[in-house]
Structure formats: structure tokens, C-alpha cells
mmCIF file of C-alpha atoms and ligand atoms in Angstrom:
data_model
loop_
_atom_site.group_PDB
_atom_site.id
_atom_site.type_symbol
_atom_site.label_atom_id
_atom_site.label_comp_id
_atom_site.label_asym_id
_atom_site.label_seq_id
_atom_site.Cartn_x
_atom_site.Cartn_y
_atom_site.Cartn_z
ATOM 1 C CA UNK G 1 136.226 -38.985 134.560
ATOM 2 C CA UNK G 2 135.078 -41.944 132.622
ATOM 3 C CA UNK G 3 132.690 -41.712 129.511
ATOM 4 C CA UNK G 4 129.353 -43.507 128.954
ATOM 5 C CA UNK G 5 130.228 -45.553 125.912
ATOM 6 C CA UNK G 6 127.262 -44.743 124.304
ATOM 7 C CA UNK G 7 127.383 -41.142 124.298
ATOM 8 C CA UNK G 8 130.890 -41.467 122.501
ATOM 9 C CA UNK G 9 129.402 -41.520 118.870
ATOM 10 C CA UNK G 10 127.506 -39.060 117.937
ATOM 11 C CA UNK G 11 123.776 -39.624 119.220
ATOM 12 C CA UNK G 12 121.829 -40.852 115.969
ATOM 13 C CA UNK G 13 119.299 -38.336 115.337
ATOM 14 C CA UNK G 14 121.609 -35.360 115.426
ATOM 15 C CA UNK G 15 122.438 -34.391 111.455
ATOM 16 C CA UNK G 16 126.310 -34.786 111.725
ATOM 17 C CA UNK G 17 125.793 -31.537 108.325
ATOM 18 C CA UNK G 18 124.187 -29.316 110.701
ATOM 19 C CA UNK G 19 126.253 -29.411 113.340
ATOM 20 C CA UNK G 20 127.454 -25.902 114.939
ATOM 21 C CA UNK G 21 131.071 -25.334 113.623
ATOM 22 C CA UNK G 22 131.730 -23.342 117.019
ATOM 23 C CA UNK G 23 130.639 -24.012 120.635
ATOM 24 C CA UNK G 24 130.847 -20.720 123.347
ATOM 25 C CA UNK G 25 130.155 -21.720 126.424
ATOM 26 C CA UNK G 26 129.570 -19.243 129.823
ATOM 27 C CA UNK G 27 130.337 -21.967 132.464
ATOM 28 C CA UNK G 28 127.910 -20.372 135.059
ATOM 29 C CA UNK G 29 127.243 -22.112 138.429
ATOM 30 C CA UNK G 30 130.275 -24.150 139.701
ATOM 31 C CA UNK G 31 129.503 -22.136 143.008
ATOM 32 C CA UNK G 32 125.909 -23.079 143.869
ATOM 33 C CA UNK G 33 127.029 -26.789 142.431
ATOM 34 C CA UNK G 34 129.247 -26.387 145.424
ATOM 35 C CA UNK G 35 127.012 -24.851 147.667
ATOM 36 C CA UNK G 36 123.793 -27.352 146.889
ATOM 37 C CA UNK G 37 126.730 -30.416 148.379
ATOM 38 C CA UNK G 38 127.563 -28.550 151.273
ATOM 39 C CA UNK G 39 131.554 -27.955 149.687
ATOM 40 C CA UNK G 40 133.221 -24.888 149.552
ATOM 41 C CA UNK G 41 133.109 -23.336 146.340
ATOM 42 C CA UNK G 42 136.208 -24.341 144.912
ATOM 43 C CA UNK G 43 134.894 -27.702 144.817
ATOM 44 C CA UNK G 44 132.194 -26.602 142.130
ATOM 45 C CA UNK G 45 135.416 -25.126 140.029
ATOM 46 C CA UNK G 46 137.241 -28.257 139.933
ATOM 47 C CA UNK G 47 134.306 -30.154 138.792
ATOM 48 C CA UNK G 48 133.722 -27.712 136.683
ATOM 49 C CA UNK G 49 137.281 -28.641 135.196
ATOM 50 C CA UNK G 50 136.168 -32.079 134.398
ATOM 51 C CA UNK G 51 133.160 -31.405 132.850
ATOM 52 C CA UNK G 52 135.431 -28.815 130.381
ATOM 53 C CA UNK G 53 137.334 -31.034 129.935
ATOM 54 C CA UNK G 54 134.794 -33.490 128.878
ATOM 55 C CA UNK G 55 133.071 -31.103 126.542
ATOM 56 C CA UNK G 56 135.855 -30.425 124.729
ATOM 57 C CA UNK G 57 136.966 -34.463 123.924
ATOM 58 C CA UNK G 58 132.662 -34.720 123.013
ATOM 59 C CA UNK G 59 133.364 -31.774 120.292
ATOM 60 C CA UNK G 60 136.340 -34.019 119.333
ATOM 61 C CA UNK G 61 134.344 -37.041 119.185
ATOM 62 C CA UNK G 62 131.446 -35.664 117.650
ATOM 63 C CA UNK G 63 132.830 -33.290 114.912
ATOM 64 C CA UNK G 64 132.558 -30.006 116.408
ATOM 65 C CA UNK G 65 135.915 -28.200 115.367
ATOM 66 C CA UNK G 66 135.736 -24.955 117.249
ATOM 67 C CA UNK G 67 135.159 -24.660 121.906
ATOM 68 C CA UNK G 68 135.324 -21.296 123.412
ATOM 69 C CA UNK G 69 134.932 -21.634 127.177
ATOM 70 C CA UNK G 70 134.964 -18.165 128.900
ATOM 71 C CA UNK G 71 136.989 -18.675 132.584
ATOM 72 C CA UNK G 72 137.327 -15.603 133.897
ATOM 73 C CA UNK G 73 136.333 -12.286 133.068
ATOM 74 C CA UNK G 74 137.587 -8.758 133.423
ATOM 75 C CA UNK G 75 134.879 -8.311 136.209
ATOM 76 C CA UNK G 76 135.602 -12.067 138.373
ATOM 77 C CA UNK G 77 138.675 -10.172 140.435
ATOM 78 C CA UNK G 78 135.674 -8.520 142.552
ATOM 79 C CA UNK G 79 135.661 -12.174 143.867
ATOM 80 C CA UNK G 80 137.382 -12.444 147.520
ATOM 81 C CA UNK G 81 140.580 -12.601 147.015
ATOM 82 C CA UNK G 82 141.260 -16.210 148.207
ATOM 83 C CA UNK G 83 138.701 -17.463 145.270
ATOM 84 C CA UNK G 84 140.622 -15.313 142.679
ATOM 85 C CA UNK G 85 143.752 -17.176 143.692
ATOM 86 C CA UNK G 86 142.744 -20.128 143.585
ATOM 87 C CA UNK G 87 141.429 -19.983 139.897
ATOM 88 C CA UNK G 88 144.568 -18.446 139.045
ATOM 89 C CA UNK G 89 146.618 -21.680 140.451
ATOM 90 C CA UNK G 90 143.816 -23.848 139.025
ATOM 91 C CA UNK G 91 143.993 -22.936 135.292
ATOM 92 C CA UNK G 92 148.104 -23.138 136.082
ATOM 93 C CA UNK G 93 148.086 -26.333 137.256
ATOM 94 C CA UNK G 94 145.407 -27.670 134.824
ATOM 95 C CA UNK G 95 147.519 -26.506 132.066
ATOM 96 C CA UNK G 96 150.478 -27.688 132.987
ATOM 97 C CA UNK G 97 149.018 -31.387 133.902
ATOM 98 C CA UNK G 98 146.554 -31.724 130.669
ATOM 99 C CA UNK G 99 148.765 -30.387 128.021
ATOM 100 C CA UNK G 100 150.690 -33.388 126.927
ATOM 101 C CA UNK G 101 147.250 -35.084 126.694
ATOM 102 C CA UNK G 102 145.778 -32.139 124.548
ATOM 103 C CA UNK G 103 149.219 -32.496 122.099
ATOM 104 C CA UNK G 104 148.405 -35.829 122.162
ATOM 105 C CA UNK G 105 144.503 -35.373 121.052
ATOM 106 C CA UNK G 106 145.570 -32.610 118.187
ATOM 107 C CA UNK G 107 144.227 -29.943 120.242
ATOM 108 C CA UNK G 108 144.926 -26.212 119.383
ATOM 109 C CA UNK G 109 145.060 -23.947 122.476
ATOM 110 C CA UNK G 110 144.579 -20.137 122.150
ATOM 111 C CA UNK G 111 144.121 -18.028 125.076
ATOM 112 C CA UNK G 112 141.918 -15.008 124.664
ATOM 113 C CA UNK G 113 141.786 -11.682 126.860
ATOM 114 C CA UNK G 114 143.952 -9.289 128.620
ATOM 115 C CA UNK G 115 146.665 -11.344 129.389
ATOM 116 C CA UNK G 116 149.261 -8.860 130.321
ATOM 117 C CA UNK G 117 147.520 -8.516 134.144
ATOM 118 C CA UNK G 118 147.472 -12.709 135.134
ATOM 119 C CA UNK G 119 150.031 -13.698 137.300
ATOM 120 C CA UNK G 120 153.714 -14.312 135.404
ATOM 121 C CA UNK G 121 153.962 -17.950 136.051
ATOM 122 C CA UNK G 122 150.515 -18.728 134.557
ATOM 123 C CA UNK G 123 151.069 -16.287 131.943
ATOM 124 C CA UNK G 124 154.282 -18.784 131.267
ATOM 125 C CA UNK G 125 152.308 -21.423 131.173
ATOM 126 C CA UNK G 126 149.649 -20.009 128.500
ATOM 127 C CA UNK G 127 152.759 -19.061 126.086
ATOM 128 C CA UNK G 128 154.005 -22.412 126.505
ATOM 129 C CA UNK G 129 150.632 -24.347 125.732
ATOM 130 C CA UNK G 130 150.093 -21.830 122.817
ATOM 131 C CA UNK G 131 153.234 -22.264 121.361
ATOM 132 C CA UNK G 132 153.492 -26.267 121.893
ATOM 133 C CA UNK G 133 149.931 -26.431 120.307
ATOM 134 C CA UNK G 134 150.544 -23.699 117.761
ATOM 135 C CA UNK G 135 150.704 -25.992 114.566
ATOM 136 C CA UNK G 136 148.041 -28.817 115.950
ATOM 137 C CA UNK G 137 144.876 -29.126 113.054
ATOM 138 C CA UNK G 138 142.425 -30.752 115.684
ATOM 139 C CA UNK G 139 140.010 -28.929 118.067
ATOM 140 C CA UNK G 140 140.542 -25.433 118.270
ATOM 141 C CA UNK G 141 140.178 -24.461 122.089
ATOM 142 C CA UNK G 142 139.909 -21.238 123.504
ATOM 143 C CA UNK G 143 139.653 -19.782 126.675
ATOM 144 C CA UNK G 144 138.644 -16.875 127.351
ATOM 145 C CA UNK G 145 140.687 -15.274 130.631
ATOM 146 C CA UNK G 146 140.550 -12.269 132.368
ATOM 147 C CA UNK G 147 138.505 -11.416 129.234
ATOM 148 C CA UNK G 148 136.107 -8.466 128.864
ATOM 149 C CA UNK G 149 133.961 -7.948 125.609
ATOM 150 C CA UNK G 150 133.663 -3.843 126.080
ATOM 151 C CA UNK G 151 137.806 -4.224 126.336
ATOM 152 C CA UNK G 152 138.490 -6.151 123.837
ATOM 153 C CA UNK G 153 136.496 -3.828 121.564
ATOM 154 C CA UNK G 154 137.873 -0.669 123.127
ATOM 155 C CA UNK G 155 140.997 -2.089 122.991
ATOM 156 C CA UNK G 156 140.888 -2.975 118.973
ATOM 157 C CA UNK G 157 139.642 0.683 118.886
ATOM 158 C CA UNK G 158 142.887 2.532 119.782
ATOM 159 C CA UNK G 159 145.184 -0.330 118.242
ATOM 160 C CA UNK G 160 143.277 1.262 114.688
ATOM 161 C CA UNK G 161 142.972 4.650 116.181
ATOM 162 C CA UNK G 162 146.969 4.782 116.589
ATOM 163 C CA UNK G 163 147.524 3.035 113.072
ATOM 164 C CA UNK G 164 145.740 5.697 111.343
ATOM 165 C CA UNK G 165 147.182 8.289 113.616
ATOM 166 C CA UNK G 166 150.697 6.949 112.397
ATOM 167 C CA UNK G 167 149.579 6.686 108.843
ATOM 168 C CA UNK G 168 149.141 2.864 108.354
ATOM 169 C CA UNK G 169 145.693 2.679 107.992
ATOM 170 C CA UNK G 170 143.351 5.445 106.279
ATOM 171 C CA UNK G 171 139.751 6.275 107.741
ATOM 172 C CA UNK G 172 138.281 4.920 104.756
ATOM 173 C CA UNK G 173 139.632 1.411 105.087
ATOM 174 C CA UNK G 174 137.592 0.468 108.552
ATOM 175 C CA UNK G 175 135.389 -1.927 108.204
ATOM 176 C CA UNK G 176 134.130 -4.891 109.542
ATOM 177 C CA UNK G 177 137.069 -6.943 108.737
ATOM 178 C CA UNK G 178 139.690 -4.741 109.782
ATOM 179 C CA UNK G 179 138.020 -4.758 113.010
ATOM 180 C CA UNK G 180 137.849 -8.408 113.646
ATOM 181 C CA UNK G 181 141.296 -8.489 112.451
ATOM 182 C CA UNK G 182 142.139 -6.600 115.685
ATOM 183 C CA UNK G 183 140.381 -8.803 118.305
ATOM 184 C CA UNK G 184 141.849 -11.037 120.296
ATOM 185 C CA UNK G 185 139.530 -13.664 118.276
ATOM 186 C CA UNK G 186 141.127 -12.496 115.236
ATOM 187 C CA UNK G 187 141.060 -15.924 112.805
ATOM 188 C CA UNK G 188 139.046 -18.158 114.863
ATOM 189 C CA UNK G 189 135.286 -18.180 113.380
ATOM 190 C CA UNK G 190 132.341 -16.583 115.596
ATOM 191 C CA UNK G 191 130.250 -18.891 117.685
ATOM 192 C CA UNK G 192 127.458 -20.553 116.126
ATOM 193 C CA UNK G 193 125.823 -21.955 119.429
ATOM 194 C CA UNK G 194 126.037 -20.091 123.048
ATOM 195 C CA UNK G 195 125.512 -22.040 125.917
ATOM 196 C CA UNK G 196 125.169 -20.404 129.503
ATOM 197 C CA UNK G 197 124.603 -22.663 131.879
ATOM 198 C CA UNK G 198 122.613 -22.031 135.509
ATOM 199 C CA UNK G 199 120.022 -20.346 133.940
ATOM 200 C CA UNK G 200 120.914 -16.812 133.782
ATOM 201 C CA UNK G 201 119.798 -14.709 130.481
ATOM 202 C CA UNK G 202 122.650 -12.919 130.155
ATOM 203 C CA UNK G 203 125.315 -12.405 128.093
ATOM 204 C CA UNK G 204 127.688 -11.351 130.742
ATOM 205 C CA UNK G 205 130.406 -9.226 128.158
ATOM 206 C CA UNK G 206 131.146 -12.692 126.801
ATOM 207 C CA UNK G 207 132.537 -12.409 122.941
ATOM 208 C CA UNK G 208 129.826 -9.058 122.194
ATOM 209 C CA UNK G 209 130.819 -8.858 118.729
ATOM 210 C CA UNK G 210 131.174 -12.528 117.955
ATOM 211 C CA UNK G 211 127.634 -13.756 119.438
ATOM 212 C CA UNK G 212 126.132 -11.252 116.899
ATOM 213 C CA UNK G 213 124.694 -14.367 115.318
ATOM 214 C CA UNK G 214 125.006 -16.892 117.674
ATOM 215 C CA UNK G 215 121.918 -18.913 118.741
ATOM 216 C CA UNK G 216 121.604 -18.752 122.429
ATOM 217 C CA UNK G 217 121.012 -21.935 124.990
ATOM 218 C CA UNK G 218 119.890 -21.215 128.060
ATOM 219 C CA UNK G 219 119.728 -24.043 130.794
ATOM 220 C CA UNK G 220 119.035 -24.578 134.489
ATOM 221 C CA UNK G 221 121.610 -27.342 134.766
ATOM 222 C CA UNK G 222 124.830 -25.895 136.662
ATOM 223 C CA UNK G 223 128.665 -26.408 134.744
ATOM 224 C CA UNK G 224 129.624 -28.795 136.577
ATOM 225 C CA UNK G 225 126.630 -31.157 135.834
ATOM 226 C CA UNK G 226 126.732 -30.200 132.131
ATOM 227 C CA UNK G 227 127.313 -33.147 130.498
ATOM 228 C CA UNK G 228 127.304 -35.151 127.112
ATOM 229 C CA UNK G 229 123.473 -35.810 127.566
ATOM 230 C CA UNK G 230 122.827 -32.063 128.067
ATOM 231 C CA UNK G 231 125.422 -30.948 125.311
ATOM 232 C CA UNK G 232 122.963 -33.347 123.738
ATOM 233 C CA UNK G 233 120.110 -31.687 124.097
ATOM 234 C CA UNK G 234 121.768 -28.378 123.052
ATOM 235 C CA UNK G 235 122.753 -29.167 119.906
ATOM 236 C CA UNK G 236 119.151 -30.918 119.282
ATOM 237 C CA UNK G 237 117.524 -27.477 120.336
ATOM 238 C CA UNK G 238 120.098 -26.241 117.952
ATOM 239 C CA UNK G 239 118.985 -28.173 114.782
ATOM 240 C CA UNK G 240 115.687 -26.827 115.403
ATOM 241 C CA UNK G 241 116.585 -23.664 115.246
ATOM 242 C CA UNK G 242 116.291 -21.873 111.731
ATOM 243 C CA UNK G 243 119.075 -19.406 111.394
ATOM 244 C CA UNK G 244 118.224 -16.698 108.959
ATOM 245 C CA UNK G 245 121.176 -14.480 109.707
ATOM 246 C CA UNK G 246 118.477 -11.436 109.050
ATOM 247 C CA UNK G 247 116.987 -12.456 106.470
ATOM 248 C CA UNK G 248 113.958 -13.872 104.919
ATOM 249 C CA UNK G 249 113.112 -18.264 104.986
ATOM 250 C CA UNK G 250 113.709 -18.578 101.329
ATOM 251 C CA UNK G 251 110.975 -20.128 99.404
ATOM 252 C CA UNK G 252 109.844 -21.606 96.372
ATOM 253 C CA UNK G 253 106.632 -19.220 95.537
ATOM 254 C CA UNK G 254 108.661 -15.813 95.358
HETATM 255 C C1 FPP Q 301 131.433 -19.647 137.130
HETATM 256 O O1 FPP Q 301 130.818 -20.244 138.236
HETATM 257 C C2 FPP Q 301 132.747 -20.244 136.863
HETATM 258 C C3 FPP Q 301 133.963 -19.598 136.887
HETATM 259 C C4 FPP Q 301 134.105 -18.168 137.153
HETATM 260 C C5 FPP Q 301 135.231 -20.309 136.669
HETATM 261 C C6 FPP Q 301 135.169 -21.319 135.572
HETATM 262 C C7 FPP Q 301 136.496 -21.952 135.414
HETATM 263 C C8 FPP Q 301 136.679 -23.254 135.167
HETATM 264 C C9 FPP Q 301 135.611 -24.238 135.036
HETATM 265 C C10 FPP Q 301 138.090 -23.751 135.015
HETATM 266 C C11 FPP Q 301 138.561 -23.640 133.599
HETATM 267 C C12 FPP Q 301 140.001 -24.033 133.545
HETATM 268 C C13 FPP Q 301 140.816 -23.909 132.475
HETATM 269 C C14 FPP Q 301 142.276 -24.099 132.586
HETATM 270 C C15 FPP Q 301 140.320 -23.577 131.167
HETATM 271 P P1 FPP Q 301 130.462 -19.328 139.468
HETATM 272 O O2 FPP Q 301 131.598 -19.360 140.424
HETATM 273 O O3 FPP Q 301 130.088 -17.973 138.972
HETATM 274 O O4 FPP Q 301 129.218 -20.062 140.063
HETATM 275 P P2 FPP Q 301 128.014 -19.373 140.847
HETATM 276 O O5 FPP Q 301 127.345 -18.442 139.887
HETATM 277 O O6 FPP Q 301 127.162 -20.530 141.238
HETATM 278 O O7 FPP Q 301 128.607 -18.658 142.020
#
């Protein structure tokens, strides 16, 4: 995968102060990529690798700090089974071949979800590219795997439920911090910008209580042909955007 040297810099007329601080991203449409060739879908899902892969050097280069790509959800093992093993061996393999290169770039790796239910050796592999990244300041990269938004908030709900149940933590004391502090995103900051590629408007039980904010891109282009140009026009779509977080545009004639 080679870069176009002028989409390496930041593109002028992007205000490097109003960049999004966080990037989600629902890689939708690696199949139909496929598909639309004639290949077999697992084609689609290794381009799809390089174009991640991509996106995540761009936030580098351009001063994004935070990527949250979401790779496989609590609902993709209804795929047929010869798909679902594949990705499995994919992200394996990908993480064992890129992670001296992401040490190299400063990148920290954190993987979200229920982890407990992927297959031992790639579950080796995530502890080892979490731990060897641990104390890296660059990037902040997260994937989201075998990752379910309803779960991870069901499962932050009994993790409380038993701690006041043992004593630790007292009815009163729930709130919205306490919460986050028991989702698997617990210290990385919510998305600012969602992008869903393939044009689908859905949310798909991608990071429910973190997009509560988030402003939403929606485009036609499939993953694997999302590139710098179209993370481009993103963020511009972005900057036009005025976030009021539920409030009112402050002005000057109160
Ligand atoms: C959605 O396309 C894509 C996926 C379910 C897999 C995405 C995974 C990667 C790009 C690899 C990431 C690797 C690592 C190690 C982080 P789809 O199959 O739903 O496409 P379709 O909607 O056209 O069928």
C-alpha cells in the first residue's frame, strides 16, 4: 500500500483546531467490494485490512489521536462458519505481522469486547499487542471484537450490581462516571466523528453509549475503497457541522 504524497499533510483547508479528537469507524462493505470484482468475499476483508491500516497512519499523520475500528461484533458469528474463521485467523495473523511496525509508529493497541469467547491463540496474540503497546503515547487504536453495545452495557450492569451487592459501592454513588468506568472503553474518550461506510443508517450496536454525541458520516463508498480522499471529505463534512452537545448556538444578543 503506497501513499499519495500529497495526501500525507494534512489537506490545507481542514482547521488542524477543529479536528475530531476520536475517529469510530463501522467498516461496512468489504463483502459487496468483493462481490462487485467477482472475488470471494474474503478478498473484500483483506483489502479492507489495508485500507485500516491506512486510516490509522492518516490519523497519525494528520493529528487525530484517538481510531476505533469495530471488526467484529457479537452478532458476525451468524456468518457461515468458514467466513468466521477466516476473520478469526486474519486479525491473528495481522497482529502478529503489523505489530513491530505499530511499536515502531508509537501506536497504543487496546482491544475492546468480549474477549473471553475468541479463539485462545488470537486471544494470545491481543494480550501480547496490548501489553507490548501498553506504555506507547502515539495513536490510540482500538478495535472493537466480538463486541456488542447492549453487552457491554449489560455487562457493566451486573459488574456494579455485584459491587453493591458485596458492599463496595452504595446505590447512591451510580452515576454517569461510575458507569463508563465499567465499560470496556473505560479511559479512552467517546467518539467525536462516526463513520459507517456502504451506506447503511445504522448504528449496528456499535459503542451505544459512546456515540451519544458523536456526529454521524454516512457514505456509499465501501471499506475497502475508503481512503485518505474520502477520510477527507469526512472530516470536511465534519467542520461543518456545529456541535451543540444539546444546547443552544451561543450568541452575542442574549
Ligand atoms: C464488514 O463488511 C466487515 C467486517 C465484518 C470485518 C472487518 C474486518 C477488517 C477490515 C479486519 C480488521 C483487522 C484487524 C486486525 C483490526 P461485510 O462483510 O459486512 O461486507 P458486506 O456488508 O458487503 O457483506
Amino acid at each position: 500500500m503506497s501513499v499519495d504524497l500529497a495526501w500525507q499533510k494534512l489537506p490545507v483547508d481542514l482547521d488542524p483546531n477543529r479536528l475530531p479528537k476520536h475517529v469510530a469507524a463501522i467498516m461496512d462493505g468489504n463483502g459487496r467490494w468483493a462481490k462487485n470484482k467477482g472475488k470471494p468475499r474474503i478478498v473484500g476483508h483483506q483489502k479492507g485490512v489495508d485500507a485500516l491500516k491506512d486510516l490509522l497512519r492518516c490519523c497519525k499523520d494528520w493529528g487525530i489521536p484517538a481510531l476505533t475500528a469495530y471488526a467484529f461484533s457479537t452478532e458476525n458469528w451468524g456468518r457461515p462458519l468458514e467466513e468466521v474463521q477466516f476473520l478469526m485467523t486474519l486479525f491473528e495473523r495481522v497482529l502478529r505481522r503489523e505489530l513491530q511496525e505499530m511499536m515502531a509508529e508509537n501506536v497504543k493497541i487496546r482491544f475492546v469486547g468480549n474477549l473471553t469467547d475468541l479463539p485462545k491463540s488470537l486471544r494470545q496474540e491481543i494480550e501480547r499487542s496490548m501489553q507490548d503497546t501498553e506504555n506507547n503515547t502515539g495513536t490510540q487504536f482500538t478495535i472493537a471484537t466480538n463486541y456488542g453495545g447492549r453487552q457491554e452495557i449489560v455487562q457493566a450492569c451486573r459488574a456494579i450490581a455485584s459491587k453493591v451487592e458485596r458492599g463496595y459501592v452504595e446505590v447512591e454513588k451510580i452515576d454517569e462516571s461510575l458507569f463508563e468506568e465499567h465499560l470496556y472503553t473505560k479511559g479512552i474518550t467517546h467518539p467525536d466523528l462516526l463513520i459507517r461506510t456502504s451506506g447503511e443508517m445504522r448504528i449496528s450496536n456499535f459503542l451505544l453509549w459512546q456515540i451519544a454525541y458523536a456526529e454521524i458520516y454516512v457514505t456509499p463508498t465501501l471499506w475497502p475503497d475508503f481512503d485518505r480522499a474520502e477520510f477527507y471529505k469526512a472530516l470536511t463534512t465534519y467542520q461543518q457541522r456545529e456541535r451543540r452537545f444539546g444546547k443552544v448556538k451561543s450568541t452575542n444578543n442574549k
